[in-house]
Amino acid sequence: GAVVSQHPSRVICKSGTSVKIECRSLDFQATTMFWYRQFPKQSLMLMATSNEGSKATYEQGVEKDKFLINHASLTLSTLTVTSAHPEDSSFYICSATSPATSGPYEQYFGPGTRLTVT
Amino acid sequence: AQRVTQPEKLLSVFKGAPVELKCNYSYSGSPELFWYVQYSRQRLQLLLRHISRESIKGFTADLNKGETSFHLKKPFAQEEDSAMYYCALSATSGSRLTFGEGTQLTVNP
């Protein structure tokens, strides 16, 4: 099956700094990638939808200037949390989908990145 | 607006017992419904989707448009079924997913 990786798996940063999270589709080309945020014992909340070569579409309430998303290639999307604060500490998950597979689309999920802002 | 509700945060059954994880949705059109599973320390993975009408690992789910439900069922639960289960909805194939709150299933020996 299709594999999505994320790097790093865990990151600790100081308040006020920026941190970049990478999401890669390893064996397929992902025209669309999604970024989710998951708080402890809560569900996944969609942050933004990213299409290759175009600007990301952010969900209501998500600050686009704080959560910068870049989808420069068909296998890589990045999420940069700028000027991070402790309330940004969370589990960030990406998923990717591709029209190349036959049948209905399926979202393939990455393993997630645990961000802790101190 | 689309919304998915899983009324049970926790569900505990004994091995061999039937299990049903409830999912209700609200959406004005004809959505696609999914069940995702997350085993301990593993990534989220697709369990089944309503349009496939298949049984995966003994689990089935039937879309009931009248009751706007997509409950997940298994006649005989196994210990390895213990995991977090999420019901999800998308408006069209390949579009954004809206997740329910999740149900933590524990199957006791």
PDB file of C-alpha atoms in Angstrom:
ATOM      1  CA  GLY A   1       0.000   0.000   0.000  1.00  0.00           C
ATOM      2  CA  ALA A   2       0.886   3.652  -0.269  1.00  0.00           C
ATOM      3  CA  VAL A   3       3.161   4.984   2.460  1.00  0.00           C
ATOM      4  CA  VAL A   4       3.309   8.466   3.929  1.00  0.00           C
ATOM      5  CA  SER A   5       6.157   9.513   6.183  1.00  0.00           C
ATOM      6  CA  GLN A   6       6.566  12.470   8.502  1.00  0.00           C
ATOM      7  CA  HIS A   7       9.692  14.047   9.869  1.00  0.00           C
ATOM      8  CA  PRO A   8      10.471  14.609  12.635  1.00  0.00           C
ATOM      9  CA  SER A   9       8.390  12.222  14.710  1.00  0.00           C
ATOM     10  CA  ARG A  10       8.967  14.363  17.797  1.00  0.00           C
ATOM     11  CA  VAL A  11      10.229  17.892  18.225  1.00  0.00           C
ATOM     12  CA  ILE A  12      10.694  20.158  21.195  1.00  0.00           C
ATOM     13  CA  CYS A  13      11.216  23.842  20.576  1.00  0.00           C
ATOM     14  CA  LYS A  14      11.341  27.011  22.614  1.00  0.00           C
ATOM     15  CA  SER A  15       8.560  29.526  22.628  1.00  0.00           C
ATOM     16  CA  GLY A  16       8.973  32.087  19.866  1.00  0.00           C
ATOM     17  CA  THR A  17      10.905  29.853  17.500  1.00  0.00           C
ATOM     18  CA  SER A  18       9.646  28.246  14.307  1.00  0.00           C
ATOM     19  CA  VAL A  19       9.543  24.578  13.488  1.00  0.00           C
ATOM     20  CA  LYS A  20       9.066  22.791  10.193  1.00  0.00           C
ATOM     21  CA  ILE A  21       7.344  19.425   9.763  1.00  0.00           C
ATOM     22  CA  GLU A  22       7.729  17.440   6.555  1.00  0.00           C
ATOM     23  CA  CYS A  23       5.204  15.086   5.019  1.00  0.00           C
ATOM     24  CA  ARG A  24       6.304  12.822   2.181  1.00  0.00           C
ATOM     25  CA  SER A  25       4.499  10.327  -0.006  1.00  0.00           C
ATOM     26  CA  LEU A  26       7.095   7.619  -0.498  1.00  0.00           C
ATOM     27  CA  ASP A  27       5.790   5.540  -3.346  1.00  0.00           C
ATOM     28  CA  PHE A  28       3.130   7.605  -5.037  1.00  0.00           C
ATOM     29  CA  GLN A  29       2.521  11.133  -6.212  1.00  0.00           C
ATOM     30  CA  ALA A  30       0.171  13.043  -3.956  1.00  0.00           C
ATOM     31  CA  THR A  31      -1.718  15.821  -5.667  1.00  0.00           C
ATOM     32  CA  THR A  32      -3.488  16.655  -2.436  1.00  0.00           C
ATOM     33  CA  MET A  33      -2.209  16.575   1.109  1.00  0.00           C
ATOM     34  CA  PHE A  34      -4.130  17.340   4.270  1.00  0.00           C
ATOM     35  CA  TRP A  35      -2.843  18.566   7.609  1.00  0.00           C
ATOM     36  CA  TYR A  36      -4.640  17.646  10.815  1.00  0.00           C
ATOM     37  CA  ARG A  37      -4.141  18.504  14.433  1.00  0.00           C
ATOM     38  CA  GLN A  38      -5.026  16.155  17.261  1.00  0.00           C
ATOM     39  CA  PHE A  39      -5.216  17.101  20.915  1.00  0.00           C
ATOM     40  CA  PRO A  40      -4.884  14.398  23.579  1.00  0.00           C
ATOM     41  CA  LYS A  41      -7.873  12.076  23.622  1.00  0.00           C
ATOM     42  CA  GLN A  42      -9.608  14.129  20.980  1.00  0.00           C
ATOM     43  CA  SER A  43     -10.391  13.667  17.334  1.00  0.00           C
ATOM     44  CA  LEU A  44      -8.477  14.870  14.296  1.00  0.00           C
ATOM     45  CA  MET A  45      -9.255  18.414  13.280  1.00  0.00           C
ATOM     46  CA  LEU A  46      -8.508  19.394   9.708  1.00  0.00           C
ATOM     47  CA  MET A  47      -6.266  22.450   9.526  1.00  0.00           C
ATOM     48  CA  ALA A  48      -5.742  22.862   5.812  1.00  0.00           C
ATOM     49  CA  THR A  49      -5.882  21.226   2.419  1.00  0.00           C
ATOM     50  CA  SER A  50      -2.823  21.517   0.252  1.00  0.00           C
ATOM     51  CA  ASN A  51      -2.741  21.023  -3.487  1.00  0.00           C
ATOM     52  CA  GLU A  52       0.535  20.756  -5.326  1.00  0.00           C
ATOM     53  CA  GLY A  53       1.591  24.012  -6.882  1.00  0.00           C
ATOM     54  CA  SER A  54      -1.150  26.133  -5.383  1.00  0.00           C
ATOM     55  CA  LYS A  55      -1.909  27.893  -2.119  1.00  0.00           C
ATOM     56  CA  ALA A  56      -3.293  25.865   0.723  1.00  0.00           C
ATOM     57  CA  THR A  57      -6.924  26.182   1.743  1.00  0.00           C
ATOM     58  CA  TYR A  58      -7.226  26.764   5.465  1.00  0.00           C
ATOM     59  CA  GLU A  59     -10.131  25.781   7.662  1.00  0.00           C
ATOM     60  CA  GLN A  60     -12.000  28.447   9.524  1.00  0.00           C
ATOM     61  CA  GLY A  61     -10.156  29.530  12.636  1.00  0.00           C
ATOM     62  CA  VAL A  62      -6.730  28.367  11.477  1.00  0.00           C
ATOM     63  CA  GLU A  63      -4.226  31.202  11.159  1.00  0.00           C
ATOM     64  CA  LYS A  64      -2.569  30.940   7.776  1.00  0.00           C
ATOM     65  CA  ASP A  65       0.273  33.242   8.807  1.00  0.00           C
ATOM     66  CA  LYS A  66       1.046  31.063  11.778  1.00  0.00           C
ATOM     67  CA  PHE A  67       0.768  27.696  10.089  1.00  0.00           C
ATOM     68  CA  LEU A  68       2.580  28.017   6.802  1.00  0.00           C
ATOM     69  CA  ILE A  69       1.975  25.208   4.358  1.00  0.00           C
ATOM     70  CA  ASN A  70       4.021  24.569   1.261  1.00  0.00           C
ATOM     71  CA  HIS A  71       3.329  21.823  -1.270  1.00  0.00           C
ATOM     72  CA  ALA A  72       6.083  22.390  -3.770  1.00  0.00           C
ATOM     73  CA  SER A  73       6.254  18.903  -5.232  1.00  0.00           C
ATOM     74  CA  LEU A  74       4.024  15.897  -5.712  1.00  0.00           C
ATOM     75  CA  THR A  75       5.774  14.034  -2.924  1.00  0.00           C
ATOM     76  CA  LEU A  76       6.426  16.689  -0.299  1.00  0.00           C
ATOM     77  CA  SER A  77       4.378  19.081   1.777  1.00  0.00           C
ATOM     78  CA  THR A  78       5.685  21.058   4.727  1.00  0.00           C
ATOM     79  CA  LEU A  79       3.962  22.658   7.680  1.00  0.00           C
ATOM     80  CA  THR A  80       5.872  25.429   9.444  1.00  0.00           C
ATOM     81  CA  VAL A  81       4.629  26.562  12.825  1.00  0.00           C
ATOM     82  CA  THR A  82       5.911  30.111  13.144  1.00  0.00           C
ATOM     83  CA  SER A  83       6.590  31.845  16.443  1.00  0.00           C
ATOM     84  CA  ALA A  84       5.442  28.790  18.303  1.00  0.00           C
ATOM     85  CA  HIS A  85       3.769  29.076  21.693  1.00  0.00           C
ATOM     86  CA  PRO A  86       2.947  26.412  24.291  1.00  0.00           C
ATOM     87  CA  GLU A  87      -0.662  26.292  23.099  1.00  0.00           C
ATOM     88  CA  ASP A  88       0.633  25.076  19.727  1.00  0.00           C
ATOM     89  CA  SER A  89       1.849  21.907  21.399  1.00  0.00           C
ATOM     90  CA  SER A  90      -0.062  19.094  19.766  1.00  0.00           C
ATOM     91  CA  PHE A  91       0.093  16.054  17.530  1.00  0.00           C
ATOM     92  CA  TYR A  92       0.207  17.025  13.857  1.00  0.00           C
ATOM     93  CA  ILE A  93      -0.802  14.457  11.259  1.00  0.00           C
ATOM     94  CA  CYS A  94      -0.664  14.665   7.501  1.00  0.00           C
ATOM     95  CA  SER A  95      -2.416  12.565   4.911  1.00  0.00           C
ATOM     96  CA  ALA A  96      -2.071  12.279   1.176  1.00  0.00           C
ATOM     97  CA  THR A  97      -4.325  11.267  -1.629  1.00  0.00           C
ATOM     98  CA  SER A  98      -3.702  10.584  -5.251  1.00  0.00           C
ATOM     99  CA  PRO A  99      -5.874  10.249  -8.316  1.00  0.00           C
ATOM    100  CA  ALA A 100      -3.505   7.715  -9.821  1.00  0.00           C
ATOM    101  CA  THR A 101      -4.937   4.758  -7.937  1.00  0.00           C
ATOM    102  CA  SER A 102      -7.936   3.055  -9.416  1.00  0.00           C
ATOM    103  CA  GLY A 103     -11.318   3.264  -7.794  1.00  0.00           C
ATOM    104  CA  PRO A 104     -12.315   5.683  -5.064  1.00  0.00           C
ATOM    105  CA  TYR A 105      -9.758   7.992  -3.554  1.00  0.00           C
ATOM    106  CA  GLU A 106      -8.193   6.947  -0.292  1.00  0.00           C
ATOM    107  CA  GLN A 107      -6.328   9.115   2.201  1.00  0.00           C
ATOM    108  CA  TYR A 108      -3.093   7.618   3.454  1.00  0.00           C
ATOM    109  CA  PHE A 109      -1.978   8.895   6.810  1.00  0.00           C
ATOM    110  CA  GLY A 110       1.450   9.679   8.153  1.00  0.00           C
ATOM    111  CA  PRO A 111       2.538   8.545  11.627  1.00  0.00           C
ATOM    112  CA  GLY A 112       2.237  12.032  13.071  1.00  0.00           C
ATOM    113  CA  THR A 113       4.616  14.535  14.660  1.00  0.00           C
ATOM    114  CA  ARG A 114       4.504  15.368  18.357  1.00  0.00           C
ATOM    115  CA  LEU A 115       5.305  19.049  18.863  1.00  0.00           C
ATOM    116  CA  THR A 116       6.101  20.337  22.324  1.00  0.00           C
ATOM    117  CA  VAL A 117       6.701  24.035  22.802  1.00  0.00           C
ATOM    118  CA  THR A 118       8.418  24.973  26.043  1.00  0.00           C
TER     119      THR A 118
ATOM    120  CA  ALA B   1     -22.144  21.755   7.356  1.00  0.00           C
ATOM    121  CA  GLN B   2     -21.022  18.203   7.839  1.00  0.00           C
ATOM    122  CA  ARG B   3     -20.814  16.577  11.217  1.00  0.00           C
ATOM    123  CA  VAL B   4     -20.020  13.116  12.560  1.00  0.00           C
ATOM    124  CA  THR B   5     -21.049  11.931  16.000  1.00  0.00           C
ATOM    125  CA  GLN B   6     -19.764   8.895  17.851  1.00  0.00           C
ATOM    126  CA  PRO B   7     -21.743   8.808  21.093  1.00  0.00           C
ATOM    127  CA  GLU B   8     -19.464   6.372  22.925  1.00  0.00           C
ATOM    128  CA  LYS B   9     -15.960   7.471  23.870  1.00  0.00           C
ATOM    129  CA  LEU B  10     -15.239   4.142  25.507  1.00  0.00           C
ATOM    130  CA  LEU B  11     -16.596   0.683  24.765  1.00  0.00           C
ATOM    131  CA  SER B  12     -15.570  -2.479  26.540  1.00  0.00           C
ATOM    132  CA  VAL B  13     -16.626  -6.008  25.605  1.00  0.00           C
ATOM    133  CA  PHE B  14     -15.445  -9.527  26.267  1.00  0.00           C
ATOM    134  CA  LYS B  15     -13.741 -11.677  23.683  1.00  0.00           C
ATOM    135  CA  GLY B  16     -16.276 -13.501  21.547  1.00  0.00           C
ATOM    136  CA  ALA B  17     -19.055 -11.032  22.261  1.00  0.00           C
ATOM    137  CA  PRO B  18     -20.710  -8.976  19.523  1.00  0.00           C
ATOM    138  CA  VAL B  19     -19.647  -5.366  19.244  1.00  0.00           C
ATOM    139  CA  GLU B  20     -21.279  -2.342  17.664  1.00  0.00           C
ATOM    140  CA  LEU B  21     -19.655   1.069  17.424  1.00  0.00           C
ATOM    141  CA  LYS B  22     -22.187   3.752  16.685  1.00  0.00           C
ATOM    142  CA  CYS B  23     -21.783   6.561  14.181  1.00  0.00           C
ATOM    143  CA  ASN B  24     -24.318   9.163  13.139  1.00  0.00           C
ATOM    144  CA  TYR B  25     -23.764  11.902  10.617  1.00  0.00           C
ATOM    145  CA  SER B  26     -25.368  15.036   9.311  1.00  0.00           C
ATOM    146  CA  TYR B  27     -24.879  16.148   5.751  1.00  0.00           C
ATOM    147  CA  SER B  28     -27.327  17.497   3.214  1.00  0.00           C
ATOM    148  CA  GLY B  29     -26.038  15.563   0.224  1.00  0.00           C
ATOM    149  CA  SER B  30     -24.865  11.994  -0.369  1.00  0.00           C
ATOM    150  CA  PRO B  31     -21.639  11.579   1.541  1.00  0.00           C
ATOM    151  CA  GLU B  32     -19.005   8.915   1.552  1.00  0.00           C
ATOM    152  CA  LEU B  33     -18.635   7.264   4.941  1.00  0.00           C
ATOM    153  CA  PHE B  34     -15.543   5.582   6.313  1.00  0.00           C
ATOM    154  CA  TRP B  35     -14.289   3.793   9.380  1.00  0.00           C
ATOM    155  CA  TYR B  36     -10.656   4.341  10.325  1.00  0.00           C
ATOM    156  CA  VAL B  37      -8.785   2.409  13.010  1.00  0.00           C
ATOM    157  CA  GLN B  38      -5.732   3.353  15.028  1.00  0.00           C
ATOM    158  CA  TYR B  39      -3.997   0.551  16.890  1.00  0.00           C
ATOM    159  CA  SER B  40      -1.729   1.411  19.793  1.00  0.00           C
ATOM    160  CA  ARG B  41       1.329   3.372  18.625  1.00  0.00           C
ATOM    161  CA  GLN B  42       0.386   2.991  14.968  1.00  0.00           C
ATOM    162  CA  ARG B  43      -0.858   5.398  12.367  1.00  0.00           C
ATOM    163  CA  LEU B  44      -4.448   5.849  11.341  1.00  0.00           C
ATOM    164  CA  GLN B  45      -5.526   3.387   8.675  1.00  0.00           C
ATOM    165  CA  LEU B  46      -8.652   2.821   6.661  1.00  0.00           C
ATOM    166  CA  LEU B  47     -10.772  -0.068   7.891  1.00  0.00           C
ATOM    167  CA  LEU B  48     -13.641   0.108   5.465  1.00  0.00           C
ATOM    168  CA  ARG B  49     -15.766   2.454   3.377  1.00  0.00           C
ATOM    169  CA  HIS B  50     -19.460   2.232   2.707  1.00  0.00           C
ATOM    170  CA  ILE B  51     -19.223   2.152  -1.077  1.00  0.00           C
ATOM    171  CA  SER B  52     -17.082  -0.975  -1.006  1.00  0.00           C
ATOM    172  CA  ARG B  53     -19.678  -2.931   0.962  1.00  0.00           C
ATOM    173  CA  GLU B  54     -17.005  -5.352   2.094  1.00  0.00           C
ATOM    174  CA  SER B  55     -16.092  -7.048   5.332  1.00  0.00           C
ATOM    175  CA  ILE B  56     -12.645  -6.330   6.719  1.00  0.00           C
ATOM    176  CA  LYS B  57     -11.295  -8.283   9.685  1.00  0.00           C
ATOM    177  CA  GLY B  58     -14.838  -9.455  10.317  1.00  0.00           C
ATOM    178  CA  PHE B  59     -16.183  -5.907  10.573  1.00  0.00           C
ATOM    179  CA  THR B  60     -19.084  -4.628   8.518  1.00  0.00           C
ATOM    180  CA  ALA B  61     -20.883  -1.320   8.351  1.00  0.00           C
ATOM    181  CA  ASP B  62     -24.104  -0.483   6.583  1.00  0.00           C
ATOM    182  CA  LEU B  63     -25.065   2.997   5.580  1.00  0.00           C
ATOM    183  CA  ASN B  64     -28.586   3.801   6.726  1.00  0.00           C
ATOM    184  CA  LYS B  65     -29.591   7.004   4.987  1.00  0.00           C
ATOM    185  CA  GLY B  66     -32.939   7.155   6.752  1.00  0.00           C
ATOM    186  CA  GLU B  67     -31.318   7.154  10.165  1.00  0.00           C
ATOM    187  CA  THR B  68     -28.131   8.883   8.902  1.00  0.00           C
ATOM    188  CA  SER B  69     -26.071   6.195  10.576  1.00  0.00           C
ATOM    189  CA  PHE B  70     -23.053   4.090   9.695  1.00  0.00           C
ATOM    190  CA  HIS B  71     -22.590   1.777  12.643  1.00  0.00           C
ATOM    191  CA  LEU B  72     -19.637  -0.628  12.707  1.00  0.00           C
ATOM    192  CA  LYS B  73     -20.368  -4.204  13.722  1.00  0.00           C
ATOM    193  CA  LYS B  74     -18.545  -7.418  14.396  1.00  0.00           C
ATOM    194  CA  PRO B  75     -20.300 -10.578  15.593  1.00  0.00           C
ATOM    195  CA  PHE B  76     -17.398 -11.970  17.632  1.00  0.00           C
ATOM    196  CA  ALA B  77     -14.860  -9.495  18.976  1.00  0.00           C
ATOM    197  CA  GLN B  78     -11.202 -10.477  19.323  1.00  0.00           C
ATOM    198  CA  GLU B  79      -8.574  -9.063  21.668  1.00  0.00           C
ATOM    199  CA  GLU B  80      -6.608  -7.731  18.703  1.00  0.00           C
ATOM    200  CA  ASP B  81      -9.590  -5.549  17.806  1.00  0.00           C
ATOM    201  CA  SER B  82      -8.761  -3.309  20.760  1.00  0.00           C
ATOM    202  CA  ALA B  83      -8.030   0.086  19.212  1.00  0.00           C
ATOM    203  CA  MET B  84      -9.368   3.564  18.606  1.00  0.00           C
ATOM    204  CA  TYR B  85     -12.025   3.697  15.921  1.00  0.00           C
ATOM    205  CA  TYR B  86     -12.974   6.839  14.027  1.00  0.00           C
ATOM    206  CA  CYS B  87     -15.970   7.310  11.788  1.00  0.00           C
ATOM    207  CA  ALA B  88     -15.399   9.837   9.027  1.00  0.00           C
ATOM    208  CA  LEU B  89     -17.333  11.534   6.258  1.00  0.00           C
ATOM    209  CA  SER B  90     -16.366  13.195   3.010  1.00  0.00           C
ATOM    210  CA  ALA B  91     -18.614  15.098   0.663  1.00  0.00           C
ATOM    211  CA  THR B  92     -16.983  13.747  -2.470  1.00  0.00           C
ATOM    212  CA  SER B  93     -14.328  11.190  -3.236  1.00  0.00           C
ATOM    213  CA  GLY B  94     -10.898  12.511  -2.351  1.00  0.00           C
ATOM    214  CA  SER B  95     -12.146  15.576  -0.519  1.00  0.00           C
ATOM    215  CA  ARG B  96     -11.605  16.621   3.069  1.00  0.00           C
ATOM    216  CA  LEU B  97     -12.599  14.216   5.821  1.00  0.00           C
ATOM    217  CA  THR B  98     -14.640  15.145   8.853  1.00  0.00           C
ATOM    218  CA  PHE B  99     -13.925  12.829  11.764  1.00  0.00           C
ATOM    219  CA  GLY B 100     -16.044  11.814  14.699  1.00  0.00           C
ATOM    220  CA  GLU B 101     -14.672  12.006  18.201  1.00  0.00           C
ATOM    221  CA  GLY B 102     -13.571   8.394  18.174  1.00  0.00           C
ATOM    222  CA  THR B 103     -14.466   5.329  20.235  1.00  0.00           C
ATOM    223  CA  GLN B 104     -11.831   3.471  22.222  1.00  0.00           C
ATOM    224  CA  LEU B 105     -12.714  -0.216  21.994  1.00  0.00           C
ATOM    225  CA  THR B 106     -11.294  -2.594  24.548  1.00  0.00           C
ATOM    226  CA  VAL B 107     -11.814  -6.319  24.124  1.00  0.00           C
ATOM    227  CA  ASN B 108     -11.183  -8.150  27.351  1.00  0.00           C
ATOM    228  CA  PRO B 109     -10.009 -11.775  27.519  1.00  0.00           C
TER     229      PRO B 109
END
